[in-house]
Coordinates of N, CA and C in Angstrom, one line a residue:
X1325 N 22.9 16.1 -53.4 CA 21.7 15.3 -53.6 C 22.2 13.9 -54.1
X1326 N 21.6 12.9 -53.5 CA 21.9 11.5 -53.9 C 20.6 10.8 -54.2
X1327 N 19.9 11.2 -55.2 CA 18.5 10.8 -55.4 C 18.3 10.1 -56.8
X1328 N 17.3 9.3 -56.9 CA 16.8 8.6 -58.1 C 17.9 7.7 -58.7
X1329 N 18.6 6.9 -57.8 CA 19.6 6.0 -58.3 C 19.0 4.6 -58.3
X1330 N 19.7 3.7 -59.1 CA 19.2 2.3 -59.3 C 19.4 1.5 -58.0
X1331 N 20.4 1.8 -57.2 CA 20.6 1.1 -55.9 C 20.5 2.1 -54.8
X1332 N 21.5 2.2 -53.9 CA 21.5 3.2 -52.8 C 21.8 4.6 -53.4
X1333 N 21.3 5.6 -52.7 CA 21.7 6.9 -53.1 C 23.2 7.2 -52.7
X1334 N 23.5 6.7 -51.5 CA 24.9 6.8 -51.0 C 25.2 5.6 -50.2
X1335 N 26.4 4.9 -50.6 CA 26.8 3.7 -49.9 C 28.2 3.7 -49.6
X1336 N 28.5 3.8 -48.3 CA 29.9 3.9 -47.8 C 30.2 2.7 -46.9
X1337 N 31.2 2.0 -47.2 CA 31.6 0.8 -46.5 C 33.1 0.9 -46.0
X1338 N 33.4 0.6 -44.8 CA 34.7 0.5 -44.3 C 34.9 -1.0 -44.0
X1339 N 35.6 -1.7 -44.8 CA 35.7 -3.2 -44.7 C 37.0 -3.7 -44.1
X1340 N 37.8 -2.8 -43.5 CA 39.1 -3.2 -43.0 C 39.0 -2.9 -41.5
X1341 N 40.1 -2.9 -40.8 CA 40.2 -2.7 -39.4 C 40.1 -1.3 -38.9
X1342 N 39.8 -0.3 -39.7 CA 39.7 1.1 -39.3 C 38.3 1.5 -38.9
X1343 N 38.2 2.8 -38.7 CA 36.9 3.4 -38.3 C 36.3 4.1 -39.4
X1344 N 34.9 4.3 -39.4 CA 34.2 5.0 -40.4 C 33.6 6.2 -39.7
X1345 N 34.1 7.4 -40.1 CA 33.6 8.7 -39.6 C 33.1 9.5 -40.8
X1346 N 31.8 9.9 -40.7 CA 31.2 10.7 -41.8 C 30.3 11.8 -41.2
X1347 N 30.2 12.8 -42.0 CA 29.3 13.9 -41.7 C 28.5 14.3 -42.9
X1348 N 27.2 14.4 -42.8 CA 26.3 14.9 -43.9 C 25.6 16.1 -43.5
X1349 N 25.6 17.1 -44.3 CA 24.9 18.4 -44.0 C 24.1 18.8 -45.2
X1350 N 22.9 19.1 -45.0 CA 22.0 19.6 -46.1 C 22.0 18.6 -47.3
X1351 N 21.7 17.3 -47.0 CA 21.7 16.2 -48.0 C 20.4 15.6 -48.1
X1352 N 20.0 15.3 -49.4 CA 18.8 14.6 -49.7 C 19.3 13.3 -50.4
X1353 N 18.6 12.2 -50.0 CA 18.8 10.9 -50.6 C 17.4 10.3 -50.8
X1354 N 16.7 10.7 -51.8 CA 15.3 10.3 -52.0 C 15.1 9.6 -53.3
X1355 N 14.0 8.8 -53.2 CA 13.5 8.1 -54.4 C 14.5 7.2 -55.1
X1356 N 15.4 6.5 -54.3 CA 16.3 5.5 -54.8 C 15.6 4.2 -54.8
X1357 N 16.0 3.3 -55.7 CA 15.3 2.0 -55.8 C 15.6 1.1 -54.6
X1358 N 16.8 1.3 -53.9 CA 17.1 0.6 -52.7 C 17.1 1.6 -51.5
X1359 N 18.1 1.7 -50.7 CA 18.1 2.6 -49.6 C 18.5 4.0 -50.0
X1360 N 18.1 4.9 -49.1 CA 18.6 6.3 -49.4 C 20.1 6.4 -49.1
X1361 N 20.5 5.9 -48.0 CA 22.0 5.8 -47.7 C 22.3 4.7 -46.8
X1362 N 23.5 4.2 -46.9 CA 23.9 3.0 -46.1 C 25.4 3.3 -45.7
X1363 N 25.7 3.1 -44.4 CA 27.0 3.2 -43.8 C 27.3 1.9 -43.1
X1364 N 28.4 1.3 -43.5 CA 28.8 0.0 -42.9 C 30.2 0.0 -42.5
X1365 N 30.5 -0.4 -41.2 CA 31.8 -0.6 -40.7 C 31.9 -2.1 -40.2
X1366 N 32.6 -3.0 -40.9 CA 32.5 -4.4 -40.6 C 33.4 -5.0 -39.6
X1367 N 34.6 -4.6 -39.5 CA 35.6 -5.2 -38.6 C 35.8 -4.3 -37.4
X1368 N 36.9 -4.5 -36.7 CA 37.2 -3.8 -35.5 C 37.4 -2.3 -35.8
X1369 N 36.7 -1.5 -35.2 CA 36.8 0.0 -35.4 C 35.4 0.6 -35.1
X1370 N 35.4 1.9 -34.9 CA 34.2 2.6 -34.6 C 33.5 3.2 -35.8
X1371 N 32.2 3.5 -35.6 CA 31.4 4.1 -36.6 C 30.8 5.4 -36.0
X1372 N 31.1 6.5 -36.6 CA 30.5 7.8 -36.1 C 29.9 8.6 -37.3
X1373 N 28.7 8.9 -37.1 CA 28.0 9.6 -38.2 C 27.3 10.8 -37.6
X1374 N 27.5 12.0 -38.2 CA 26.9 13.2 -37.8 C 26.0 13.7 -39.0
X1375 N 24.7 14.0 -38.7 CA 23.8 14.5 -39.7 C 23.2 15.8 -39.3
X1376 N 23.0 16.6 -40.3 CA 22.3 17.9 -40.1 C 21.5 18.3 -41.3
X1377 N 20.2 18.5 -41.1 CA 19.3 18.9 -42.2 C 19.4 17.8 -43.4
X1378 N 19.0 16.6 -43.0 CA 19.0 15.5 -44.0 C 17.6 15.0 -44.3
X1379 N 17.4 14.5 -45.5 CA 16.1 13.9 -45.9 C 16.3 12.6 -46.6
X1380 N 15.9 11.5 -46.0 CA 15.9 10.2 -46.6 C 14.5 9.7 -46.8
X1381 N 13.9 10.0 -47.9 CA 12.5 9.7 -48.1 C 12.2 9.0 -49.4
X1382 N 11.1 8.3 -49.5 CA 10.5 7.7 -50.7 C 11.5 6.7 -51.3
X1383 N 12.3 6.0 -50.5 CA 13.2 5.0 -51.1 C 12.6 3.6 -51.1
X1384 N 13.2 2.7 -51.9 CA 12.6 1.4 -52.1 C 12.9 0.4 -50.9
X1385 N 13.7 0.9 -50.0 CA 14.0 0.1 -48.7 C 14.2 1.1 -47.6
X1386 N 15.1 0.9 -46.7 CA 15.3 1.9 -45.6 C 15.7 3.3 -46.1
X1387 N 15.3 4.3 -45.3 CA 15.8 5.6 -45.6 C 17.2 5.7 -45.3
X1388 N 17.7 5.3 -44.1 CA 19.1 5.3 -43.7 C 19.3 4.0 -43.0
X1389 N 20.4 3.3 -43.3 CA 20.8 2.1 -42.7 C 22.3 2.3 -42.2
X1390 N 22.5 2.0 -40.9 CA 23.9 2.1 -40.4 C 24.2 0.8 -39.6
X1391 N 25.3 0.2 -40.0 CA 25.7 -1.1 -39.4 C 27.2 -1.0 -38.9
X1392 N 27.4 -1.5 -37.7 CA 28.8 -1.6 -37.1 C 29.0 -3.0 -36.7
X1393 N 30.1 -3.7 -37.1 CA 30.3 -5.1 -36.8 C 31.7 -5.2 -36.1
X1394 N 32.0 -6.2 -35.4 CA 33.3 -6.4 -34.8 C 33.4 -5.6 -33.5
X1395 N 34.6 -5.5 -32.9 CA 34.8 -4.7 -31.8 C 34.7 -3.2 -32.2
X1396 N 34.0 -2.4 -31.5 CA 33.9 -1.0 -31.8 C 32.5 -0.5 -31.4
X1397 N 32.4 0.8 -31.4 CA 31.2 1.5 -31.0 C 30.5 2.2 -32.2
X1398 N 29.2 2.5 -32.0 CA 28.4 3.1 -33.0 C 27.9 4.4 -32.4
X1399 N 28.1 5.5 -33.1 CA 27.6 6.8 -32.6 C 26.8 7.5 -33.8
X1400 N 25.7 8.0 -33.5 CA 24.9 8.8 -34.5 C 24.4 10.1 -33.8
X1401 N 24.7 11.2 -34.3 CA 24.2 12.5 -33.8 C 23.6 13.2 -35.0
X1402 N 22.4 13.8 -34.7 CA 21.7 14.5 -35.8 C 20.7 15.4 -35.4
X1403 N 20.5 16.4 -36.2 CA 19.3 17.3 -36.0 C 18.7 17.6 -37.4
X1404 N 17.4 17.8 -37.3 CA 16.6 18.0 -38.5 C 16.7 16.8 -39.5
X1405 N 16.2 15.7 -39.0 CA 16.2 14.4 -39.7 C 14.8 14.1 -40.2
X1406 N 14.7 13.9 -41.5 CA 13.4 13.5 -42.1 C 13.6 12.1 -42.8
X1407 N 12.6 11.2 -42.6 CA 12.6 9.9 -43.2 C 11.2 9.5 -43.4
X1408 N 10.6 9.7 -44.5 CA 9.2 9.4 -44.8 C 8.9 8.6 -46.0
X1409 N 7.9 7.8 -46.0 CA 7.4 7.1 -47.2 C 8.4 6.1 -47.8
X1410 N 9.3 5.6 -46.9 CA 10.3 4.5 -47.3 C 9.6 3.2 -47.3
X1411 N 10.0 2.3 -48.2 CA 9.4 0.9 -48.3 C 10.0 0.0 -47.2
X1412 N 11.0 0.4 -46.4 CA 11.5 -0.3 -45.2 C 11.4 0.6 -44.0
X1413 N 12.4 0.6 -43.2 CA 12.4 1.5 -42.0 C 12.8 2.9 -42.4
X1414 N 12.4 3.9 -41.6 CA 12.9 5.2 -41.8 C 14.4 5.3 -41.5
X1415 N 14.8 4.7 -40.4 CA 16.2 4.7 -39.9 C 16.4 3.3 -39.2
X1416 N 17.4 2.6 -39.7 CA 17.7 1.3 -39.0 C 19.2 1.2 -38.7
X1417 N 19.5 0.8 -37.5 CA 20.9 0.7 -37.1 C 21.1 -0.6 -36.4
X1418 N 22.3 -1.3 -36.6 CA 22.7 -2.5 -35.9 C 24.1 -2.3 -35.5
X1419 N 24.4 -2.8 -34.2 CA 25.7 -2.9 -33.7 C 26.0 -4.3 -33.3
X1420 N 26.9 -5.0 -34.0 CA 27.3 -6.4 -33.7 C 28.7 -6.4 -33.2
X1421 N 29.0 -7.3 -32.3 CA 30.3 -7.3 -31.7 C 30.2 -6.5 -30.4
X1422 N 31.2 -6.6 -29.6 CA 31.3 -5.8 -28.4 C 31.5 -4.3 -28.7
X1423 N 30.7 -3.5 -28.1 CA 30.8 -2.1 -28.3 C 29.5 -1.4 -27.9
X1424 N 29.6 -0.1 -27.8 CA 28.4 0.7 -27.3 C 27.7 1.3 -28.5
X1425 N 26.4 1.6 -28.2 CA 25.6 2.4 -29.2 C 25.2 3.7 -28.5
X1426 N 25.5 4.8 -29.2 CA 25.1 6.1 -28.6 C 24.4 6.9 -29.8
X1427 N 23.1 7.2 -29.6 CA 22.3 7.8 -30.6 C 21.7 9.1 -30.0
X1428 N 21.8 10.2 -30.6 CA 21.1 11.4 -30.2 C 20.5 12.1 -31.5
X1429 N 19.2 12.1 -31.6 CA 18.5 12.8 -32.7 C 17.6 13.8 -32.2
X1430 N 17.6 15.0 -32.9 CA 16.7 16.1 -32.5 C 16.0 16.6 -33.8
X1431 N 14.8 17.1 -33.6 CA 14.0 17.6 -34.7 C 13.8 16.6 -35.8
X1432 N 13.0 15.5 -35.4 CA 12.8 14.4 -36.4 C 11.4 14.5 -36.9
X1433 N 11.3 14.1 -38.2 CA 10.0 13.9 -38.9 C 10.1 12.5 -39.6
X1434 N 9.5 11.5 -38.9 CA 9.6 10.1 -39.4 C 8.2 9.7 -39.6
X1435 N 7.7 9.5 -40.8 CA 6.3 9.2 -41.0 C 6.1 8.3 -42.2
X1436 N 5.0 7.5 -42.0 CA 4.5 6.6 -43.1 C 5.5 5.7 -43.8
X1437 N 6.4 5.1 -43.0 CA 7.4 4.1 -43.6 C 6.7 2.8 -43.5
X1438 N 7.0 1.9 -44.4 CA 6.3 0.6 -44.5 C 6.6 -0.3 -43.2
X1439 N 7.8 -0.2 -42.7 CA 8.2 -1.0 -41.5 C 8.3 -0.1 -40.3
X1440 N 9.4 -0.1 -39.5 CA 9.5 0.7 -38.4 C 9.9 2.1 -38.7
X1441 N 9.6 3.1 -37.9 CA 10.1 4.4 -38.1 C 11.5 4.5 -37.8
X1442 N 11.9 4.2 -36.5 CA 13.3 4.2 -36.1 C 13.5 2.9 -35.4
X1443 N 14.6 2.1 -35.8 CA 14.9 0.8 -35.2 C 16.4 0.7 -35.0
X1444 N 16.8 0.3 -33.7 CA 18.2 0.0 -33.4 C 18.2 -1.3 -32.7
X1445 N 19.3 -2.1 -33.1 CA 19.5 -3.4 -32.4 C 21.0 -3.4 -32.0
X1446 N 21.2 -3.8 -30.7 CA 22.6 -4.0 -30.2 C 22.7 -5.4 -29.8
X1447 N 23.5 -6.2 -30.5 CA 23.5 -7.7 -30.4 C 24.4 -8.3 -29.4
X1448 N 25.6 -7.7 -29.2 CA 26.5 -8.3 -28.3 C 26.8 -7.4 -27.1
X1449 N 27.7 -7.8 -26.2 CA 27.9 -7.1 -25.0 C 28.3 -5.6 -25.3
X1450 N 27.7 -4.7 -24.6 CA 27.9 -3.3 -24.8 C 26.7 -2.5 -24.3
X1451 N 26.8 -1.3 -24.1 CA 25.7 -0.5 -23.6 C 25.0 0.2 -24.8
X1452 N 23.7 0.6 -24.5 CA 22.9 1.3 -25.5 C 22.3 2.5 -24.9
X1453 N 22.6 3.7 -25.4 CA 22.1 5.0 -24.9 C 21.4 5.7 -26.1
X1454 N 20.1 5.8 -26.1 CA 19.4 6.4 -27.2 C 18.6 7.6 -26.7
X1455 N 18.7 8.7 -27.4 CA 17.9 9.9 -27.1 C 17.3 10.4 -28.4
X1456 N 16.0 10.6 -28.4 CA 15.3 11.2 -29.5 C 14.4 12.3 -28.9
X1457 N 14.5 13.5 -29.4 CA 13.8 14.7 -28.9 C 13.2 15.5 -30.1
X1458 N 12.1 16.1 -29.8 CA 11.5 17.1 -30.6 C 11.1 16.5 -32.0
X1459 N 9.8 16.2 -32.2 CA 9.4 15.8 -33.5 C 8.2 14.9 -33.5
X1460 N 8.1 14.1 -34.6 CA 7.0 13.3 -34.9 C 7.4 12.0 -35.5
X1461 N 6.9 10.9 -34.9 CA 7.1 9.5 -35.4 C 5.7 8.9 -35.6
X1462 N 5.2 9.0 -36.8 CA 3.7 8.6 -37.0 C 3.5 7.8 -38.2
X1463 N 2.5 7.0 -38.2 CA 1.9 6.3 -39.3 C 2.8 5.2 -39.9
X1464 N 3.6 4.5 -39.0 CA 4.5 3.5 -39.5 C 3.7 2.2 -39.8
X1465 N 4.2 1.3 -40.6 CA 3.6 0.0 -40.9 C 3.7 -1.0 -39.8
X1466 N 4.7 -0.8 -38.9 CA 4.9 -1.6 -37.7 C 5.1 -0.7 -36.5
X1467 N 6.3 -0.7 -35.9 CA 6.5 0.1 -34.7 C 7.0 1.5 -35.1
X1468 N 6.6 2.5 -34.2 CA 7.1 3.8 -34.4 C 8.6 3.9 -34.0
X1469 N 8.9 3.3 -32.8 CA 10.3 3.3 -32.3 C 10.6 1.9 -31.8
X1470 N 11.6 1.3 -32.3 CA 11.9 -0.1 -31.9 C 13.4 -0.2 -31.5
X1471 N 13.6 -0.6 -30.2 CA 15.0 -0.7 -29.7 C 15.1 -2.1 -29.1
X1472 N 16.1 -2.9 -29.5 CA 16.4 -4.2 -28.9 C 17.8 -4.2 -28.5
X1473 N 18.0 -4.6 -27.2 CA 19.3 -4.8 -26.6 C 19.4 -6.3 -26.4
X1474 N 20.2 -7.0 -27.1 CA 20.2 -8.5 -27.2 C 21.1 -9.2 -26.2
X1475 N 22.0 -8.5 -25.5 CA 23.0 -9.1 -24.6 C 23.2 -8.2 -23.4
X1476 N 24.2 -8.6 -22.6 CA 24.6 -7.8 -21.4 C 25.0 -6.4 -21.8
X1477 N 24.6 -5.5 -20.9 CA 25.1 -4.1 -21.1 C 24.1 -3.2 -20.5
X1478 N 24.5 -2.0 -20.2 CA 23.7 -0.9 -19.7 C 22.7 -0.5 -20.8
X1479 N 21.6 0.2 -20.4 CA 20.6 0.4 -21.4 C 19.8 1.7 -20.9
X1480 N 19.7 2.7 -21.8 CA 18.9 3.9 -21.4 C 18.3 4.4 -22.7
X1481 N 17.1 4.9 -22.5 CA 16.3 5.5 -23.6 C 15.7 6.8 -23.1
X1482 N 15.8 7.9 -23.8 CA 15.2 9.1 -23.5 C 14.4 9.6 -24.7
X1483 N 13.1 9.7 -24.6 CA 12.2 10.2 -25.6 C 11.5 11.4 -25.1
X1484 N 11.6 12.5 -25.7 CA 11.1 13.7 -25.1 C 10.5 14.6 -26.2
X1485 N 9.4 15.3 -25.9 CA 8.8 16.2 -26.8 C 8.5 15.6 -28.2
X1486 N 8.0 14.4 -28.2 CA 7.7 13.7 -29.5 C 6.2 13.4 -29.5
X1487 N 5.7 13.4 -30.8 CA 4.4 12.8 -31.0 C 4.7 11.4 -31.7
X1488 N 4.2 10.4 -31.0 CA 4.4 9.0 -31.5 C 3.0 8.4 -31.6
X1489 N 2.4 8.4 -32.8 CA 1.0 7.9 -32.9 C 0.7 7.4 -34.3
X1490 N -0.4 6.6 -34.3 CA -0.9 6.1 -35.6 C -0.1 5.0 -36.2
X1491 N 0.8 4.3 -35.4 CA 1.6 3.3 -36.0 C 0.8 1.9 -35.9
X1492 N 1.0 1.0 -36.8 CA 0.2 -0.2 -36.9 C 0.4 -1.1 -35.7
X1493 N 1.5 -1.1 -35.1 CA 1.7 -1.9 -33.9 C 2.0 -1.0 -32.8
X1494 N 3.1 -1.2 -32.0 CA 3.4 -0.4 -30.9 C 4.0 1.0 -31.3
X1495 N 3.7 2.0 -30.5 CA 4.3 3.3 -30.8 C 5.8 3.2 -30.4
X1496 N 6.0 2.6 -29.2 CA 7.4 2.4 -28.7 C 7.5 0.9 -28.3
X1497 N 8.5 0.2 -28.8 CA 8.8 -1.1 -28.4 C 10.3 -1.2 -28.0
X1498 N 10.6 -1.3 -26.7 CA 11.9 -1.4 -26.2 C 12.1 -2.7 -25.5
X1499 N 13.1 -3.5 -25.8 CA 13.3 -4.8 -25.3 C 14.8 -5.0 -24.9
X1500 N 15.0 -5.5 -23.7 CA 16.3 -5.9 -23.2 C 16.2 -7.3 -22.9
X1501 N 17.1 -8.1 -23.5 CA 17.1 -9.6 -23.3 C 18.1 -10.0 -22.3

């Protein structure tokens, strides 16, 4: 449990040329004054995060924030993911620099976050493949699900067996520029 901290509950940064690989199982990061958890890989290298039975709720900013910069790819795999009542996004990810984004989440409960429920941005050349299945994304302050592909690259989104409702703006906002 990484809860009730003055900053992030969990903050892991890889600031050199290597990769960031992490796995969280049966973890709570709730009621932190900033984010529940943050994973950052800033230079050339990949970021891979595996989640199982995690809860990032009631934090002062995003529930979970993942950022990958430089050359490299970003991968997130998870099941039984909860992010509710956060003052920012339930889950926010950014991939900057050339590289792919691959996200697969199952059994999600993302509700009543002040901003977006789930938000991913891919800024430079690279593909984005997002799959979210089974669960609920409801009552967000802005979009339920927001995906932006900002540059050249393949783009695919699979949303299945989800309830996406009661969000202040769009339920789903997917943009390729």
